[in-house]
Amino acid sequence: MKTWLTRCLVGGLLASSPALAQDDDDPYAYPEDEPGPTQQQIDEEEAAEYRRRFTDQAEEFRRVSEQEGEDGDFKALAGMDDPNKGFAVELLAGALLLSSPQGRFANTTVGLGVRATWEYGRILNIEPLREALWADVRWTFGGESDGTQFIKAGYTYHYFTIAPAYELKFGKSDFGVFGQVGGGITYVTSYVSVDNKETQVNGIKPVMQYGLGLRGRPKLTRDGNLRLALRLEAIGFRRGYLNDFFLGGSVGVAF
């Protein structure tokens, strides 16, 4: 009986299939154990984002350019990133060559003055004309006297002028050559003194100003908009049939 029962148990064990581990029995994977994106994948995603933004900007520029021709509402932006206002104030000094009533070449005296400059080309918002068109409001004066203790005479000329100018820049530098033509008035004061008894004669005459020169506006600071205003010039003042000339320069500040 025992032998038969033992044989039945052994046969049942041999006939049964072995119990194997199934896929459902794999260990649970936690989120921190999962692999993250590689550096190559990150670089590729950043490059794709950059290409997308560049394409969007190019499309926007194309659309705005087409509007300029179709709708005519494209606005020039030449002055939006320019920190300068286009104003300058300068002190001037030089030689004033006055037409001589004595038949000489000229009566030379010291000429002094002050001037204010406005670059009105900036309001046109046209890039080639922004610094090429400007105008001066100028006061120049000079005079002389001669004689003895008993009798002497003297005169002074005051030129008040407004003169627009056009400047040709030296490439992209801060220097250029200019020509200008304008007009104004000349206020003349003269006197004759005899034995300390003085007689004065004053008057006003129209005057035309014209001339050529070299102008510069180098920066004083790297980040600011303050500049050094420099100028060398040969300026003529025509009053009636007489021509006076100013040969000199000026220095000041521009902003």
Coordinates of N, CA, C and O in Angstrom, one line a residue, residues 80-207:
M80 N 15.2 106.2 -33.4 CA 14.8 105.6 -32.1 C 15.9 105.3 -31.2 O 15.8 105.3 -30.0
D81 N 17.1 104.9 -31.8 CA 18.2 104.4 -30.9 C 19.3 105.5 -30.9 O 20.4 105.1 -30.5
D82 N 19.0 106.7 -31.2 CA 20.0 107.8 -31.2 C 19.9 108.6 -29.9 O 18.8 109.2 -29.7
P83 N 20.9 108.6 -29.0 CA 20.7 109.3 -27.8 C 21.0 110.8 -27.9 O 20.7 111.6 -27.0
N84 N 21.5 111.3 -29.1 CA 21.8 112.7 -29.2 C 20.6 113.5 -29.6 O 19.8 113.1 -30.4
K85 N 20.6 114.7 -29.1 CA 19.5 115.7 -29.4 C 19.8 116.6 -30.6 O 19.0 117.2 -31.2
G86 N 21.1 116.7 -30.9 CA 21.6 117.5 -32.0 C 21.8 119.0 -31.7 O 21.8 119.8 -32.6
F87 N 22.1 119.3 -30.4 CA 22.4 120.7 -30.0 C 23.8 120.9 -29.6 O 24.4 119.9 -29.1
A88 N 24.4 122.0 -29.8 CA 25.7 122.3 -29.4 C 25.9 123.8 -29.1 O 25.2 124.7 -29.7
V89 N 26.8 124.1 -28.2 CA 27.1 125.5 -27.8 C 28.6 125.6 -27.9 O 29.3 124.8 -27.3
E90 N 29.2 126.7 -28.6 CA 30.6 126.8 -28.7 C 31.0 128.3 -28.5 O 30.3 129.2 -28.9
L91 N 32.3 128.4 -28.0 CA 32.9 129.7 -28.0 C 33.9 129.7 -29.2 O 34.6 128.8 -29.4
L92 N 34.0 130.9 -29.9 CA 34.8 131.0 -31.0 C 35.8 132.1 -30.9 O 35.5 133.1 -30.2
A93 N 36.9 131.9 -31.6 CA 38.0 133.0 -31.5 C 38.8 132.8 -32.8 O 39.0 131.7 -33.3
G94 N 39.4 133.9 -33.2 CA 40.2 133.9 -34.4 C 40.6 135.3 -34.9 O 40.5 136.2 -34.1
A95 N 41.0 135.4 -36.1 CA 41.4 136.7 -36.7 C 40.2 137.2 -37.5 O 39.7 136.5 -38.4
L96 N 39.9 138.5 -37.3 CA 38.8 139.1 -38.0 C 39.5 140.1 -39.0 O 40.1 141.1 -38.6
L97 N 39.3 139.9 -40.3 CA 39.9 140.7 -41.3 C 38.9 141.7 -41.8 O 38.0 141.3 -42.6
L98 N 38.9 142.9 -41.4 CA 37.9 143.9 -41.8 C 38.4 144.7 -43.0 O 39.6 145.0 -43.2
S99 N 37.4 144.9 -43.9 CA 37.8 145.7 -45.1 C 38.3 147.1 -44.8 O 37.7 147.8 -44.0
S100 N 39.4 147.4 -45.3 CA 40.1 148.6 -45.0 C 39.7 149.8 -45.8 O 39.7 149.7 -47.0
P101 N 39.2 150.9 -45.2 CA 38.9 152.1 -45.9 C 40.1 152.9 -46.4 O 40.0 153.9 -47.1
Q102 N 41.3 152.4 -46.0 CA 42.6 153.1 -46.4 C 43.3 152.5 -47.6 O 44.4 152.8 -47.9
G103 N 42.6 151.5 -48.2 CA 43.2 150.9 -49.4 C 44.1 149.8 -49.1 O 44.7 149.2 -50.0
R104 N 44.3 149.4 -47.9 CA 45.1 148.3 -47.5 C 44.3 147.0 -47.7 O 43.1 147.0 -48.0
F105 N 45.1 145.8 -47.6 CA 44.4 144.5 -47.8 C 43.3 144.3 -46.8 O 42.2 144.0 -47.1
A106 N 43.6 144.6 -45.5 CA 42.6 144.4 -44.5 C 43.1 145.0 -43.2 O 44.3 145.0 -42.9
N107 N 42.2 145.4 -42.3 CA 42.6 145.8 -40.9 C 42.3 144.5 -40.1 O 41.1 144.1 -39.9
T108 N 43.4 143.9 -39.6 CA 43.2 142.7 -38.9 C 43.1 142.9 -37.4 O 43.9 143.7 -36.8
T109 N 42.1 142.3 -36.8 CA 41.9 142.4 -35.3 C 41.4 141.1 -34.8 O 41.2 140.1 -35.5
V110 N 41.3 141.0 -33.5 CA 40.8 139.8 -32.9 C 39.3 139.7 -33.0 O 38.6 140.6 -32.7
G111 N 38.8 138.5 -33.4 CA 37.4 138.2 -33.5 C 37.0 137.2 -32.5 O 37.6 136.1 -32.3
L112 N 36.0 137.5 -31.7 CA 35.5 136.6 -30.7 C 34.0 136.4 -30.9 O 33.3 137.2 -31.6
G113 N 33.4 135.5 -30.2 CA 32.0 135.3 -30.3 C 31.5 134.0 -29.7 O 32.2 133.3 -29.0
V114 N 30.2 133.7 -29.9 CA 29.6 132.5 -29.4 C 28.6 132.0 -30.4 O 28.0 132.9 -31.2
R115 N 28.3 130.8 -30.4 CA 27.3 130.2 -31.4 C 26.6 129.0 -30.8 O 27.1 128.3 -30.0
A116 N 25.3 128.9 -31.2 CA 24.5 127.7 -30.9 C 24.2 127.0 -32.2 O 23.8 127.7 -33.2
T117 N 24.3 125.7 -32.2 CA 24.0 124.9 -33.4 C 22.9 123.9 -33.1 O 22.8 123.3 -32.0
W118 N 22.0 123.8 -34.1 CA 20.9 122.8 -34.1 C 21.0 121.9 -35.3 O 20.9 122.4 -36.4
E119 N 21.1 120.6 -35.1 CA 21.0 119.7 -36.2 C 19.6 119.4 -36.6 O 19.0 118.4 -36.2
Y120 N 19.0 120.2 -37.4 CA 17.5 120.1 -37.7 C 17.3 118.9 -38.6 O 16.1 118.5 -38.8
G121 N 18.3 118.4 -39.2 CA 18.1 117.2 -40.1 C 17.5 116.0 -39.3 O 17.0 115.1 -39.9
R122 N 17.7 116.0 -38.0 CA 17.2 114.8 -37.2 C 15.7 114.8 -37.2 O 15.1 113.7 -37.0
I123 N 15.0 115.9 -37.3 CA 13.5 115.8 -37.3 C 13.0 115.2 -38.6 O 11.8 114.9 -38.6
L124 N 13.8 115.2 -39.7 CA 13.3 114.6 -40.9 C 13.3 113.1 -40.9 O 12.6 112.4 -41.7
N125 N 14.0 112.5 -39.9 CA 14.0 111.0 -39.8 C 14.5 110.3 -41.0 O 14.0 109.2 -41.4
I126 N 15.5 110.9 -41.7 CA 16.1 110.4 -42.9 C 17.6 110.2 -42.6 O 18.3 111.1 -42.3
E127 N 18.0 108.9 -42.6 CA 19.3 108.6 -42.0 C 20.5 109.4 -42.7 O 21.3 109.9 -42.0
P128 N 20.6 109.6 -44.0 CA 21.7 110.3 -44.6 C 21.7 111.8 -44.2 O 22.7 112.4 -44.3
L129 N 20.6 112.3 -43.8 CA 20.5 113.8 -43.5 C 20.5 114.1 -42.0 O 20.4 115.3 -41.7
R130 N 20.5 113.1 -41.2 CA 20.4 113.4 -39.8 C 21.5 114.3 -39.2 O 21.2 115.2 -38.5
E131 N 22.7 114.1 -39.6 CA 23.8 114.9 -39.1 C 24.4 115.8 -40.3 O 25.3 116.5 -40.0
A132 N 23.8 115.7 -41.4 CA 24.3 116.5 -42.6 C 23.7 117.9 -42.6 O 24.3 118.8 -43.1
L133 N 22.5 118.0 -42.1 CA 21.8 119.3 -42.1 C 21.8 119.9 -40.8 O 21.3 119.3 -39.8
W134 N 22.3 121.1 -40.6 CA 22.3 121.8 -39.3 C 22.4 123.3 -39.6 O 22.6 123.8 -40.7
A135 N 22.1 124.1 -38.6 CA 22.1 125.6 -38.7 C 22.8 126.2 -37.5 O 22.7 125.7 -36.4
D136 N 23.4 127.4 -37.7 CA 24.0 128.2 -36.6 C 23.3 129.4 -36.3 O 22.8 130.1 -37.2
V137 N 23.2 129.8 -35.1 CA 22.8 131.1 -34.6 C 24.0 131.7 -34.0 O 24.5 131.2 -33.0
R138 N 24.6 132.8 -34.5 CA 25.9 133.2 -34.2 C 26.0 134.7 -33.9 O 25.3 135.5 -34.5
W139 N 26.9 135.0 -33.0 CA 27.3 136.4 -32.7 C 28.8 136.4 -32.7 O 29.5 135.8 -32.0
T140 N 29.3 137.3 -33.6 CA 30.7 137.5 -33.8 C 31.0 139.0 -33.7 O 30.3 139.8 -34.2
F141 N 32.0 139.4 -33.0 CA 32.4 140.8 -32.9 C 33.9 141.0 -32.9 O 34.7 140.1 -32.5
G142 N 34.2 142.2 -33.2 CA 35.6 142.6 -33.2 C 35.7 144.1 -33.5 O 34.8 144.7 -34.1
G143 N 36.8 144.7 -33.2 CA 36.9 146.2 -33.4 C 38.3 146.6 -33.1 O 39.2 145.8 -32.7
E144 N 38.6 147.9 -33.4 CA 39.9 148.5 -33.2 C 39.8 150.0 -33.0 O 38.7 150.6 -33.3
S145 N 40.8 150.5 -32.5 CA 40.9 152.0 -32.3 C 42.3 152.5 -32.6 O 43.3 151.7 -32.5
D146 N 42.4 153.8 -32.9 CA 43.7 154.4 -33.3 C 43.7 155.9 -33.0 O 42.6 156.5 -33.0
G147 N 44.8 156.5 -32.8 CA 44.9 157.9 -32.6 C 45.9 158.3 -31.6 O 46.9 157.5 -31.3
T148 N 45.8 159.5 -31.1 CA 46.7 160.0 -30.1 C 45.9 160.4 -28.8 O 44.7 160.2 -28.8
Q149 N 46.6 161.0 -27.9 CA 46.0 161.4 -26.7 C 44.9 162.5 -27.0 O 43.9 162.5 -26.3
F150 N 45.2 163.3 -27.9 CA 44.3 164.4 -28.2 C 43.1 164.0 -29.1 O 42.0 164.4 -28.8
I151 N 43.4 163.2 -30.1 CA 42.4 162.8 -31.0 C 42.5 161.3 -31.4 O 43.6 160.9 -31.6
K152 N 41.4 160.6 -31.3 CA 41.4 159.2 -31.6 C 40.1 158.8 -32.0 O 39.1 159.5 -31.8
A153 N 40.0 157.6 -32.7 CA 38.8 157.1 -33.3 C 38.8 155.6 -33.1 O 39.8 154.9 -33.0
G154 N 37.6 155.0 -33.1 CA 37.5 153.5 -33.0 C 36.1 153.1 -33.5 O 35.2 153.8 -33.7
Y155 N 36.1 151.8 -33.7 CA 34.8 151.2 -34.2 C 34.7 149.7 -33.7 O 35.8 149.1 -33.5
T156 N 33.5 149.2 -33.7 CA 33.3 147.8 -33.3 C 32.2 147.3 -34.2 O 31.2 147.9 -34.5
Y157 N 32.4 146.0 -34.7 CA 31.4 145.4 -35.5 C 30.8 144.2 -34.8 O 31.5 143.4 -34.2
H158 N 29.5 144.1 -34.8 CA 28.8 143.0 -34.2 C 27.9 142.3 -35.3 O 27.0 142.9 -35.8
Y159 N 28.3 141.0 -35.6 CA 27.6 140.3 -36.6 C 26.6 139.3 -35.9 O 27.0 138.4 -35.2
F160 N 25.3 139.5 -36.2 CA 24.3 138.6 -35.7 C 23.7 137.8 -36.9 O 23.1 138.4 -37.8
T161 N 24.0 136.5 -37.0 CA 23.6 135.8 -38.2 C 23.0 134.5 -37.9 O 23.2 133.9 -36.8
I162 N 22.2 134.0 -38.9 CA 21.6 132.6 -38.9 C 22.0 132.0 -40.2 O 21.7 132.6 -41.3
A163 N 22.7 130.8 -40.2 CA 23.2 130.2 -41.4 C 23.1 128.7 -41.4 O 23.7 128.0 -40.6
P164 N 22.2 128.2 -42.2 CA 22.1 126.7 -42.4 C 23.3 126.2 -43.2 O 24.0 127.0 -43.9
A165 N 23.6 124.9 -42.9 CA 24.8 124.3 -43.5 C 24.5 122.9 -44.0 O 23.6 122.3 -43.5
Y166 N 25.4 122.4 -44.9 CA 25.3 121.0 -45.3 C 26.7 120.4 -45.1 O 27.7 121.0 -45.5
E167 N 26.8 119.3 -44.4 CA 28.1 118.6 -44.1 C 28.2 117.3 -44.8 O 27.3 116.5 -44.9
L168 N 29.4 117.0 -45.3 CA 29.8 115.8 -45.8 C 30.7 115.0 -44.8 O 31.8 115.5 -44.5
K169 N 30.2 113.9 -44.3 CA 31.0 113.2 -43.3 C 32.1 112.4 -43.9 O 32.0 112.0 -45.1
F170 N 33.2 112.2 -43.1 CA 34.3 111.3 -43.5 C 33.9 109.9 -43.2 O 34.3 109.4 -42.1
G171 N 33.2 109.2 -44.0 CA 32.7 107.9 -43.7 C 31.8 107.8 -42.5 O 30.9 108.6 -42.4
K172 N 32.1 106.9 -41.6 CA 31.4 106.8 -40.3 C 32.1 107.5 -39.2 O 31.7 107.3 -38.0
S173 N 33.0 108.4 -39.5 CA 33.7 109.1 -38.4 C 32.9 110.2 -37.9 O 31.8 110.5 -38.4
D174 N 33.4 110.9 -36.8 CA 32.7 112.1 -36.2 C 33.2 113.4 -36.8 O 32.9 114.4 -36.3
F175 N 33.8 113.4 -38.0 CA 34.3 114.6 -38.6 C 33.8 114.7 -40.1 O 33.5 113.7 -40.7
G176 N 33.8 115.9 -40.5 CA 33.3 116.2 -41.9 C 33.6 117.6 -42.3 O 34.0 118.5 -41.5
V177 N 33.5 117.9 -43.6 CA 33.6 119.2 -44.1 C 32.2 119.8 -44.4 O 31.3 119.0 -44.7
F178 N 32.1 121.1 -44.4 CA 30.8 121.7 -44.5 C 30.9 123.0 -45.3 O 32.0 123.6 -45.4
G179 N 29.8 123.4 -45.9 CA 29.6 124.7 -46.5 C 28.3 125.3 -46.0 O 27.3 124.6 -45.7
Q180 N 28.3 126.6 -45.8 CA 27.1 127.2 -45.3 C 26.9 128.6 -45.9 O 27.8 129.3 -46.3
V181 N 25.6 129.0 -46.0 CA 25.2 130.4 -46.5 C 24.1 130.8 -45.6 O 23.1 130.1 -45.4
G182 N 24.1 132.1 -45.1 CA 23.0 132.6 -44.3 C 23.1 134.1 -44.4 O 23.7 134.7 -45.2
G183 N 22.4 134.7 -43.4 CA 22.3 136.1 -43.4 C 21.9 136.7 -42.0 O 21.7 135.9 -41.1
G184 N 21.9 138.0 -41.9 CA 21.6 138.6 -40.6 C 21.8 140.1 -40.7 O 21.6 140.7 -41.7
I185 N 22.3 140.7 -39.6 CA 22.5 142.1 -39.5 C 23.9 142.4 -38.9 O 24.4 141.5 -38.2
T186 N 24.4 143.5 -39.2 CA 25.7 144.0 -38.6 C 25.4 145.3 -37.8 O 24.9 146.2 -38.4
Y187 N 25.7 145.3 -36.6 CA 25.5 146.5 -35.7 C 26.9 147.1 -35.6 O 27.8 146.5 -35.0
V188 N 27.0 148.3 -36.1 CA 28.3 149.0 -36.1 C 28.2 150.2 -35.1 O 27.3 151.0 -35.1
T189 N 29.2 150.2 -34.2 CA 29.4 151.4 -33.3 C 30.7 152.0 -33.6 O 31.8 151.3 -33.8
S190 N 30.8 153.3 -33.7 CA 32.0 154.1 -34.0 C 32.0 155.4 -33.2 O 30.9 155.9 -32.8
Y191 N 33.2 155.9 -33.0 CA 33.3 157.1 -32.2 C 34.5 157.9 -32.6 O 35.5 157.3 -33.2
V192 N 34.5 159.2 -32.4 CA 35.6 160.1 -32.6 C 35.7 160.9 -31.3 O 34.8 161.5 -30.9
S193 N 36.9 160.9 -30.8 CA 37.2 161.7 -29.5 C 38.2 162.8 -29.8 O 39.3 162.5 -30.3
V194 N 37.9 164.0 -29.5 CA 38.8 165.2 -29.7 C 38.8 165.9 -28.4 O 37.8 166.4 -27.9
D195 N 40.0 165.9 -27.8 CA 40.2 166.5 -26.5 C 39.2 166.0 -25.5 O 38.5 166.8 -24.8
N196 N 39.0 164.7 -25.5 CA 38.1 164.0 -24.5 C 36.6 164.3 -24.8 O 35.8 164.0 -23.9
K197 N 36.3 164.9 -25.9 CA 34.9 165.1 -26.3 C 34.6 164.1 -27.4 O 35.1 164.1 -28.5
E198 N 33.7 163.2 -27.0 CA 33.4 162.0 -27.9 C 32.1 162.2 -28.6 O 31.1 162.6 -28.1
T199 N 32.2 161.8 -29.9 CA 31.0 161.8 -30.8 C 30.8 160.3 -31.3 O 31.8 159.7 -31.8
Q200 N 29.6 159.8 -31.1 CA 29.4 158.4 -31.5 C 28.4 158.4 -32.7 O 27.5 159.2 -32.8
V201 N 28.6 157.4 -33.5 CA 27.8 157.1 -34.6 C 27.5 155.6 -34.7 O 28.5 154.8 -34.8
N202 N 26.3 155.2 -34.6 CA 25.9 153.8 -34.6 C 24.9 153.5 -35.7 O 24.2 154.4 -36.2
G203 N 24.9 152.3 -36.2 CA 24.1 152.0 -37.3 C 23.9 150.5 -37.5 O 24.7 149.7 -36.9
I204 N 22.9 150.1 -38.3 CA 22.7 148.7 -38.6 C 22.7 148.5 -40.1 O 22.1 149.3 -40.9
K205 N 23.4 147.4 -40.6 CA 23.4 147.1 -42.0 C 23.1 145.6 -42.2 O 23.5 144.8 -41.3
P206 N 22.4 145.2 -43.2 CA 22.3 143.8 -43.5 C 23.6 143.1 -43.9 O 24.5 143.8 -44.4
V207 N 23.7 141.9 -43.6 CA 25.0 141.1 -43.9 C 24.6 139.7 -44.4 O 23.6 139.1 -44.0

